[in-house]
Coordinates of C-alpha atoms and ligand atoms in Angstrom, one line a residue:
X1 CA 11.9 11.0 -15.7
X2 CA 9.2 9.8 -18.1
X3 CA 6.6 7.1 -17.3
X4 CA 5.2 4.6 -19.8
X5 CA 2.2 2.4 -19.7
X6 CA 2.6 -1.4 -19.1
X7 CA 0.3 -1.9 -22.1
X8 CA 2.5 0.2 -24.4
X9 CA -0.3 2.1 -26.2
X10 CA -0.2 5.4 -24.4
X11 CA 2.3 8.3 -24.9
X12 CA 5.0 8.6 -22.2
X13 CA 4.2 11.3 -19.6
X14 CA 6.0 13.2 -16.9
X15 CA 5.7 12.8 -13.1
X16 CA 2.8 15.3 -12.8
X17 CA 0.7 13.5 -15.3
X18 CA 1.5 10.0 -14.2
X19 CA 0.5 11.1 -10.7
X20 CA -2.7 12.8 -11.6
X21 CA -3.9 10.2 -14.0
X22 CA -3.3 7.1 -11.9
X23 CA -4.3 4.8 -14.8
X24 CA -2.9 5.2 -18.3
X25 CA -5.4 6.0 -21.1
X26 CA -4.8 2.5 -22.6
X27 CA -5.9 0.9 -19.3
X28 CA -2.3 0.0 -18.3
X29 CA -0.4 1.1 -15.3
X30 CA 2.4 3.6 -15.4
X31 CA 6.0 2.5 -14.7
X32 CA 9.2 4.5 -14.9
X33 CA 10.6 4.4 -18.5
X34 CA 14.0 3.5 -17.2
X35 CA 15.1 2.5 -13.8
X36 CA 18.1 4.5 -12.6
X37 CA 20.9 2.8 -10.7
X38 CA 21.0 3.7 -7.0
X39 CA 23.9 6.0 -6.1
X40 CA 26.4 3.6 -4.5
X41 CA 26.9 6.0 -1.7
X42 CA 23.4 5.2 -0.4
X43 CA 24.2 1.5 -0.1
X44 CA 27.4 1.8 1.9
X45 CA 26.0 4.1 4.6
X46 CA 27.1 2.9 8.0
X47 CA 24.3 4.7 9.6
X48 CA 20.8 5.2 8.1
X49 CA 20.1 8.7 6.8
X50 CA 17.1 10.5 8.4
X51 CA 14.0 9.1 6.7
X52 CA 13.0 12.3 4.9
X53 CA 16.5 12.9 3.6
X54 CA 16.7 9.3 2.2
X55 CA 13.2 9.7 0.7
X56 CA 14.4 12.9 -1.0
X57 CA 17.5 11.2 -2.4
X58 CA 15.4 8.4 -3.8
X59 CA 12.3 10.3 -5.0
X60 CA 14.2 13.1 -6.7
X61 CA 15.4 10.5 -9.2
X62 CA 11.8 10.0 -10.2
X63 CA 10.2 13.4 -9.8
X64 CA 12.0 15.8 -12.1
X65 CA 8.9 18.0 -12.5
X66 CA 8.9 19.7 -9.1
X67 CA 11.4 22.3 -8.1
X68 CA 13.8 20.4 -5.8
X69 CA 12.9 22.6 -2.8
X70 CA 9.2 22.1 -3.3
X71 CA 9.7 18.3 -3.4
X72 CA 11.8 18.4 -0.3
X73 CA 9.1 20.4 1.5
X74 CA 6.4 17.9 0.4
X75 CA 8.4 15.0 1.7
X76 CA 9.1 16.7 5.0
X77 CA 5.4 17.3 5.5
X78 CA 4.6 13.7 4.6
X79 CA 6.9 12.0 7.0
X80 CA 7.6 14.6 9.6
X81 CA 4.5 13.7 11.7
X82 CA 5.4 10.0 12.2
X83 CA 5.5 9.1 15.9
X84 CA 8.8 7.2 15.8
X85 CA 11.6 9.6 14.7
X86 CA 13.0 6.7 12.6
X87 CA 9.7 6.4 10.7
X88 CA 10.5 2.8 9.8
X89 CA 12.6 1.3 12.6
X90 CA 14.2 -2.1 12.3
X91 CA 13.8 -4.3 15.4
X92 CA 16.2 -7.2 15.9
X93 CA 14.4 -10.3 17.2
X94 CA 17.2 -12.8 16.9
X95 CA 20.8 -13.2 15.4
X96 CA 19.6 -13.0 11.8
X97 CA 15.9 -12.1 12.2
X98 CA 14.6 -8.5 12.0
X99 CA 11.2 -6.9 11.8
X100 CA 10.8 -3.6 9.8
X101 CA 8.1 -1.7 11.7
X102 CA 6.0 0.1 9.1
X103 CA 3.1 1.1 11.5
X104 CA 4.3 4.4 13.0
X105 CA 2.2 6.6 10.7
X106 CA -1.1 8.2 11.6
X107 CA -3.3 5.2 10.8
X108 CA -0.8 2.6 12.1
X109 CA -0.3 0.7 8.8
X110 CA 2.3 0.8 6.0
X111 CA -0.2 2.4 3.6
X112 CA 0.5 5.7 5.3
X113 CA 3.9 5.8 3.6
X114 CA 2.2 6.1 0.2
X115 CA -0.9 8.0 1.1
X116 CA 0.7 10.7 3.3
X117 CA 2.8 11.7 0.3
X118 CA -0.1 11.3 -2.1
X119 CA -2.2 13.7 0.1
X120 CA 0.5 16.4 -0.1
X121 CA 1.0 15.9 -3.8
X122 CA -2.8 16.4 -4.3
X123 CA -2.7 19.6 -2.4
X124 CA 0.3 20.8 -4.4
X125 CA -1.4 19.9 -7.6
X126 CA -4.6 21.8 -6.7
X127 CA -2.6 24.9 -5.8
X128 CA -0.6 24.6 -9.0
X129 CA -3.5 24.1 -11.4
X130 CA -6.1 26.1 -9.5
X131 CA -8.6 23.2 -9.9
X132 CA -10.3 22.0 -6.7
X133 CA -11.2 18.2 -6.5
X134 CA -13.7 15.9 -4.9
X135 CA -12.3 12.5 -4.0
X136 CA -14.8 9.7 -4.0
X137 CA -14.1 6.1 -2.8
X138 CA -15.5 3.1 -1.1
X139 CA -13.6 1.2 1.6
X140 CA -13.7 -2.0 3.5
X141 CA -11.6 -0.5 6.2
X142 CA -7.8 0.2 5.9
X143 CA -7.3 2.1 2.6
X144 CA -10.1 4.5 3.3
X145 CA -8.7 5.5 6.6
X146 CA -5.2 6.0 5.2
X147 CA -6.6 8.1 2.4
X148 CA -8.6 10.2 4.8
X149 CA -5.6 10.9 6.9
X150 CA -3.6 11.7 3.9
X151 CA -6.1 14.3 2.8
X152 CA -7.6 15.6 6.1
X153 CA -7.5 19.5 6.2
X154 CA -5.9 19.8 2.8
X155 CA -7.0 22.8 0.9
X156 CA -9.2 22.5 -2.2
X157 CA -10.3 18.9 -1.7
X158 CA -13.3 17.3 -0.1
X159 CA -13.2 13.6 0.5
X160 CA -16.3 11.3 0.4
X161 CA -15.7 7.7 1.6
X162 CA -18.5 5.1 1.6
X163 CA -18.2 2.3 4.1
X164 CA -20.6 -0.5 5.1
X165 CA -22.1 0.4 8.5
X166 CA -21.6 -2.3 11.1
X167 CA -19.2 -4.3 8.9
X168 CA -15.9 -2.6 9.7
X169 CA -14.2 -2.7 13.1
X170 CA -14.9 0.0 15.7
X171 CA -11.3 1.2 15.5
X172 CA -11.4 1.4 11.7
X173 CA -14.7 3.4 11.9
X174 CA -13.1 5.8 14.5
X175 CA -10.1 6.3 12.3
X176 CA -12.3 7.5 9.5
X177 CA -14.9 9.5 11.6
X178 CA -12.9 11.1 14.3
X179 CA -10.6 13.3 12.2
X180 CA -12.1 16.7 13.2
X181 CA -11.5 17.8 9.6
X182 CA -14.3 19.6 7.9
X183 CA -13.3 18.4 4.4
X184 CA -13.8 14.7 5.3
X185 CA -17.2 13.1 4.8
X186 CA -17.4 9.5 6.0
X187 CA -20.6 8.0 4.6
X188 CA -22.0 4.9 6.4
X189 CA -24.3 3.0 4.1
X190 CA -26.7 0.1 4.8
X191 CA -25.2 -2.7 2.7
X192 CA -21.9 -4.4 2.0
X193 CA -18.5 -3.1 0.7
X194 CA -19.5 -4.3 -2.8
X195 CA -22.7 -2.1 -2.6
X196 CA -20.6 0.9 -1.8
X197 CA -18.1 0.1 -4.6
X198 CA -21.0 -0.3 -7.1
X199 CA -22.3 3.2 -6.3
X200 CA -18.9 4.7 -6.6
X201 CA -18.4 2.9 -10.0
X202 CA -21.7 4.1 -11.3
X203 CA -21.0 7.7 -10.4
X204 CA -17.4 7.6 -11.7
X205 CA -18.7 6.1 -15.0
X206 CA -21.0 9.0 -15.5
X207 CA -18.4 11.1 -17.4
X208 CA -20.3 14.3 -17.4
X209 CA -21.0 14.1 -13.7
X210 CA -17.4 13.2 -13.1
X211 CA -16.2 16.2 -15.0
X212 CA -18.7 18.6 -13.5
X213 CA -17.8 17.6 -10.0
X214 CA -14.1 17.2 -10.8
X215 CA -14.2 13.7 -9.2
X216 CA -11.0 11.9 -8.4
X217 CA -10.1 8.5 -6.9
X218 CA -7.3 7.8 -4.5
X219 CA -6.1 5.2 -6.9
X220 CA -4.7 2.1 -5.4
X221 CA -2.4 1.6 -8.4
X222 CA -0.8 5.1 -8.5
X223 CA 2.9 4.7 -9.3
X224 CA 3.7 7.3 -6.6
X225 CA 2.5 5.0 -3.9
X226 CA 4.9 2.3 -5.1
X227 CA 7.8 4.8 -5.4
X228 CA 7.1 6.1 -1.9
X229 CA 7.2 2.5 -0.6
X230 CA 10.6 1.8 -2.2
X231 CA 12.2 4.1 0.3
X232 CA 11.8 1.9 3.4
X233 CA 13.5 -1.0 1.8
X234 CA 16.6 1.1 1.4
X235 CA 16.1 2.5 4.9
X236 CA 15.9 -1.1 6.3
X237 CA 19.0 -2.1 4.5
X238 CA 21.1 0.7 5.9
X239 CA 19.9 -0.1 9.4
X240 CA 21.4 -3.6 9.1
X241 CA 25.0 -4.1 10.4
X242 CA 27.5 -4.4 7.6
X243 CA 28.1 -8.0 8.4
X244 CA 24.4 -8.8 7.8
X245 CA 24.1 -7.2 4.4
X246 CA 25.5 -10.1 2.3
X247 CA 22.4 -12.2 1.8
X248 CA 19.2 -10.5 2.7
X249 CA 15.7 -11.8 2.4
X250 CA 12.7 -9.6 2.6
X251 CA 9.5 -11.4 3.8
X252 CA 6.4 -9.4 2.8
X253 CA 2.8 -10.0 3.8
X254 CA 1.1 -9.5 0.4
X255 CA -2.4 -8.7 -1.0
X256 CA -2.3 -6.5 -4.0
X257 CA 1.4 -7.1 -4.7
X258 CA 2.1 -3.4 -4.3
X259 CA 4.4 -3.5 -1.2
X260 CA 6.6 -6.4 -2.4
X261 CA 6.8 -5.1 -5.9
X262 CA 8.2 -1.8 -4.5
X263 CA 11.0 -3.8 -2.9
X264 CA 11.7 -5.7 -6.1
X265 CA 11.9 -2.5 -8.0
X266 CA 14.6 -1.2 -5.7
X267 CA 16.4 -4.5 -6.1
X268 CA 16.3 -3.9 -9.9
X269 CA 18.0 -0.5 -9.2
X270 CA 20.9 -2.2 -7.4
X271 CA 19.8 -3.0 -3.8
X272 CA 21.5 -6.3 -3.0
X273 CA 18.7 -8.7 -2.0
X274 CA 18.6 -12.5 -2.3
X275 CA 14.9 -13.2 -2.3
X276 CA 11.5 -11.6 -1.7
X277 CA 9.1 -13.9 0.0
X278 CA 5.5 -13.3 -1.0
X279 CA 3.5 -14.2 2.1
X280 CA -0.2 -14.8 1.5
X281 CA -3.0 -15.7 3.7
X282 CA -5.5 -18.4 2.7
X283 CA -6.4 -16.3 -0.3
X284 CA -3.4 -17.7 -2.0
X285 CA -3.6 -16.8 -5.7
X286 CA -0.1 -15.3 -5.7
X287 CA 1.3 -18.3 -3.8
X288 CA -0.1 -20.5 -6.6
X289 CA 1.3 -18.3 -9.2
X290 CA 4.8 -18.4 -8.0
X291 CA 4.6 -22.2 -7.6
X292 CA 3.0 -23.0 -10.9
X293 CA 3.1 -20.0 -13.3
X294 CA -0.8 -20.1 -13.3
X295 CA -2.7 -17.0 -12.2
X296 CA -6.3 -18.0 -11.5
X297 CA -8.3 -15.9 -9.1
X298 CA -11.2 -17.6 -7.3
X299 CA -13.6 -16.3 -4.6
X300 CA -12.3 -14.3 -1.7
X301 CA -12.6 -16.1 1.6
X302 CA -12.6 -13.7 4.6
X303 CA -9.5 -14.3 6.8
X304 CA -7.9 -13.1 10.0
X305 CA -5.7 -10.9 7.8
X306 CA -8.4 -8.9 6.0
X307 CA -6.2 -6.4 4.2
X308 CA -4.7 -9.3 2.3
X309 CA -8.1 -10.8 1.3
X310 CA -7.6 -10.1 -2.3
X311 CA -7.9 -12.3 -5.4
X312 CA -7.0 -10.0 -8.3
X313 CA -3.6 -8.4 -7.4
X314 CA -3.8 -5.3 -9.4
X315 CA -0.1 -4.5 -9.2
X316 CA 0.9 -7.8 -10.6
X317 CA 0.5 -6.3 -14.1
X318 CA 3.7 -4.3 -13.4
X319 CA 5.7 -7.4 -12.7
X320 CA 4.3 -9.0 -15.8
X321 CA 5.5 -6.1 -17.8
X322 CA 9.1 -6.6 -16.6
X323 CA 8.7 -10.4 -17.0
X324 CA 7.8 -9.7 -20.6
X325 CA 11.0 -7.7 -20.9
X326 CA 9.1 -4.5 -21.1
X327 CA 7.0 -5.6 -24.1
X328 CA 3.8 -3.5 -23.7
X329 CA 1.9 -5.2 -26.6
X330 CA 2.5 -8.7 -25.1
X331 CA 1.5 -7.4 -21.7
X332 CA -1.7 -5.9 -23.1
X333 CA -2.5 -9.2 -24.9
X334 CA -2.0 -11.1 -21.7
X335 CA -4.2 -8.8 -19.6
X336 CA -6.9 -9.0 -22.3
X337 CA -6.7 -12.7 -22.2
X338 CA -7.0 -12.5 -18.4
X339 CA -10.1 -10.4 -18.7
X340 CA -11.7 -12.7 -21.2
X341 CA -11.0 -16.0 -19.5
X342 CA -10.6 -15.0 -15.9
X343 CA -7.2 -16.7 -15.7
X344 CA -3.7 -16.6 -17.1
X345 CA -1.0 -19.2 -17.8
X346 CA 2.3 -17.5 -18.1
X347 CA 4.6 -19.2 -20.6
X348 CA 8.2 -19.8 -19.4
X349 CA 7.3 -18.3 -16.1
X350 CA 10.4 -17.3 -14.3
X351 CA 9.7 -16.4 -10.6
X352 CA 12.8 -14.2 -10.7
X353 CA 14.0 -14.0 -7.0
X354 CA 10.5 -14.4 -5.5
X355 CA 9.5 -17.2 -3.2
X356 CA 6.0 -17.7 -1.8
X357 CA 4.3 -19.0 1.3
X358 CA 0.7 -19.3 2.4
X359 CA -0.7 -19.1 5.9
X360 CA -4.1 -20.4 7.1
X361 CA -6.1 -18.7 9.8
X362 CA -5.1 -21.3 12.4
X363 CA -1.5 -20.7 11.6
X364 CA -1.9 -17.0 11.9
X365 CA -3.1 -17.4 15.5
X366 CA -0.4 -20.0 16.2
X367 CA 2.3 -17.7 14.7
X368 CA 1.2 -14.7 16.9
X369 CA 1.5 -17.0 19.9
X370 CA 4.9 -18.4 18.9
X371 CA 6.4 -15.0 18.2
X372 CA 5.3 -13.7 21.5
X373 CA 6.7 -16.8 23.3
X374 CA 10.0 -16.8 21.5
X375 CA 10.7 -13.1 21.2
X376 CA 8.3 -11.4 23.6
X377 CA 7.1 -9.4 20.6
X378 CA 3.5 -8.9 19.4
X379 CA 2.7 -9.0 15.7
X380 CA -0.5 -8.1 13.9
X381 CA -2.3 -11.0 12.0
X382 CA -0.9 -9.8 8.6
X383 CA 2.6 -9.7 9.9
X384 CA 2.1 -13.1 11.4
X385 CA 1.9 -14.6 7.9
X386 CA 5.6 -13.5 7.4
X387 CA 6.6 -15.9 10.2
X388 CA 5.3 -19.0 8.5
X389 CA 8.5 -20.2 7.0
X390 CA 11.7 -18.4 7.7
X391 CA 14.8 -19.4 5.7
X392 CA 17.8 -20.4 7.8
X393 CA 21.4 -19.0 7.7
X394 CA 20.4 -15.8 6.0
X395 CA 19.5 -12.3 7.2
X396 CA 15.7 -12.2 7.2
X397 CA 13.7 -8.9 7.4
X398 CA 10.0 -9.4 7.9
X399 CA 7.8 -6.4 7.1
X400 CA 5.4 -5.5 9.9
X401 CA 2.5 -4.0 7.9
X402 CA 0.2 -2.9 10.7
X403 CA 0.2 -2.2 14.5
X404 CA -1.2 -5.1 16.5
X405 CA -3.5 -2.8 18.4
X406 CA -5.6 -2.5 15.2
X407 CA -6.6 -6.1 15.7
X408 CA -7.1 -6.5 19.4
X409 CA -9.6 -9.4 19.3
X410 CA -7.5 -11.9 17.4
X411 CA -4.4 -11.0 19.4
X412 CA -6.3 -11.5 22.6
X413 CA -7.5 -14.9 21.3
X414 CA -3.9 -15.8 20.6
X415 CA -1.9 -14.6 23.6
X416 CA -4.6 -13.5 26.2
X417 CA -3.7 -9.8 26.2
X418 CA -5.2 -6.9 24.4
X419 CA -2.6 -4.6 22.7
X420 CA -3.2 -0.9 22.8
X421 CA -1.7 2.2 21.2
X422 CA -1.9 5.8 22.4
X423 CA -3.1 6.9 19.0
X424 CA -6.1 4.6 19.1
X425 CA -6.8 5.4 22.8
X426 CA -6.9 9.1 21.9
X427 CA -9.4 8.4 19.2
X428 CA -11.8 6.9 21.7
X429 CA -12.2 10.3 23.4
X430 CA -13.2 12.1 20.2
X431 CA -16.6 12.5 18.7
X432 CA -17.6 10.4 15.6
X433 CA -18.9 12.5 12.8
X434 CA -20.7 10.6 10.0
X435 CA -23.0 11.6 7.1
X436 CA -25.5 8.7 6.6
X437 CA -26.8 8.6 3.1
X438 CA -29.3 6.2 1.5
X439 CA -27.4 3.5 -0.3
X440 CA -28.4 4.5 -3.9
X441 CA -26.4 6.3 -6.6
X442 CA -29.1 9.0 -6.7
X443 CA -28.8 9.8 -3.0
X444 CA -25.0 9.8 -3.0
X445 CA -25.0 12.0 -6.1
X446 CA -27.3 14.6 -4.5
X447 CA -25.1 14.5 -1.4
X448 CA -22.0 15.2 -3.5
X449 CA -23.6 18.1 -5.3
X450 CA -24.6 19.6 -2.0
X451 CA -21.3 19.1 -0.2
X452 CA -18.6 19.1 -3.0
X453 CA -16.0 21.9 -3.4
Ligands
PLP1 C1 -2.7 -3.4 2.3 C2 -2.1 -4.3 3.4 C3 -1.4 -5.4 3.1 C4 -1.2 -5.9 1.6 O1 -0.3 -5.0 0.9 P1 -0.3 -5.1 -0.7 O2 0.5 -3.9 -1.1 O3 -1.7 -5.0 -1.1 O4 0.4 -6.3 -1.0 C5 -0.8 -6.2 4.1 N1 -1.0 -5.8 5.4 C6 -1.7 -4.7 5.8 C7 -1.9 -4.4 7.2 C8 -2.3 -3.9 4.8 O5 -3.0 -2.8 5.2

């Protein structure tokens, strides 16, 4: 399988190169050159295949660079440690209402599906090329911990994650600092997430330093993350009773448009889906887009669903490329216009089979309460956005993107009880290991030189 850039000005590359580059040289995002049709046998399964087996069936369509046995082993190692043997179990709440639980990975959020595989692919790449790497990033919480757990104890890679001390939750900090892995360097800084991000940018933009230190990012727009996330849509579908498979809606709490785009991609490959509902919080740029065809980011307003507090949805460029009928030059022109003017009006915008909803902070709290009352089921504040407006007389599958125990305060406000999870309780018994560094590029640079592989 080859991968092309959404901006059409880079050469096609294979799986290895699309994975290791993240971003294409022309600034675009990689997409598969052609989307294969799903083998129909996958769609008529009466019983879901084991998760790793399904992941192999799907991912081997896209990774034709690895030896099949090697890929199979990487997949087993990525999903074998999930606490629920189903990895992504479907819970039925009502006649036609289901929740797809994506929070059984090591950091209790769906990002583990992408980053567990990415971690193993990094290790494989380092072994294959003989080049060790230093991963550098800044986090406001969730992505950093999923990346750390994807790379903890992997050979040939040290991981440096900056985070704003005192501005992330206690649990998030524990998830990053209690790994007991000696290749993980969580770096608390005095300042905000943006300060951390600015330091990372400055060091990454110093090309000779980047080369000397073999710096790499855990790129949020890596195509492999998207492909890995495609698998659970298929897995969900095959867990539905045959009678419920005729008109299926997936309702997806959305920030960067990565998760819902993965579902849409599988639909393009033949998964029968009626609609994808893009559920936003009060940061509703994507809601506005699907209502009006206008994409105009504003300022982020912090919400109860912080992992969806995003204004520029980086994966949207991939949808735009398909919307432009795979015209890279047109997509490039639009992204340049977007960069110039800070907004985009898409001519003849066709929302395809997307719908959109937005949920305020008050509604998030109210939805958590209502779901508990109606179904005796507790949802996290991100997942709560999916319950805002549920279509009637169709099969609805709401994606539960994180475990409620990651957000105990807001849940307690809503329903008067504090959710827990054995994974998080165990973290509380472990020692935090941090590497405080002064919040300047010079100090972080010196720390990397001293501690890099
Ligand atoms: C990242 C995240 C989201 C948003 O997912 P996107 O792929 O950015 O749309 C939603 N919920 C949780 C819990 C997340 O961590």
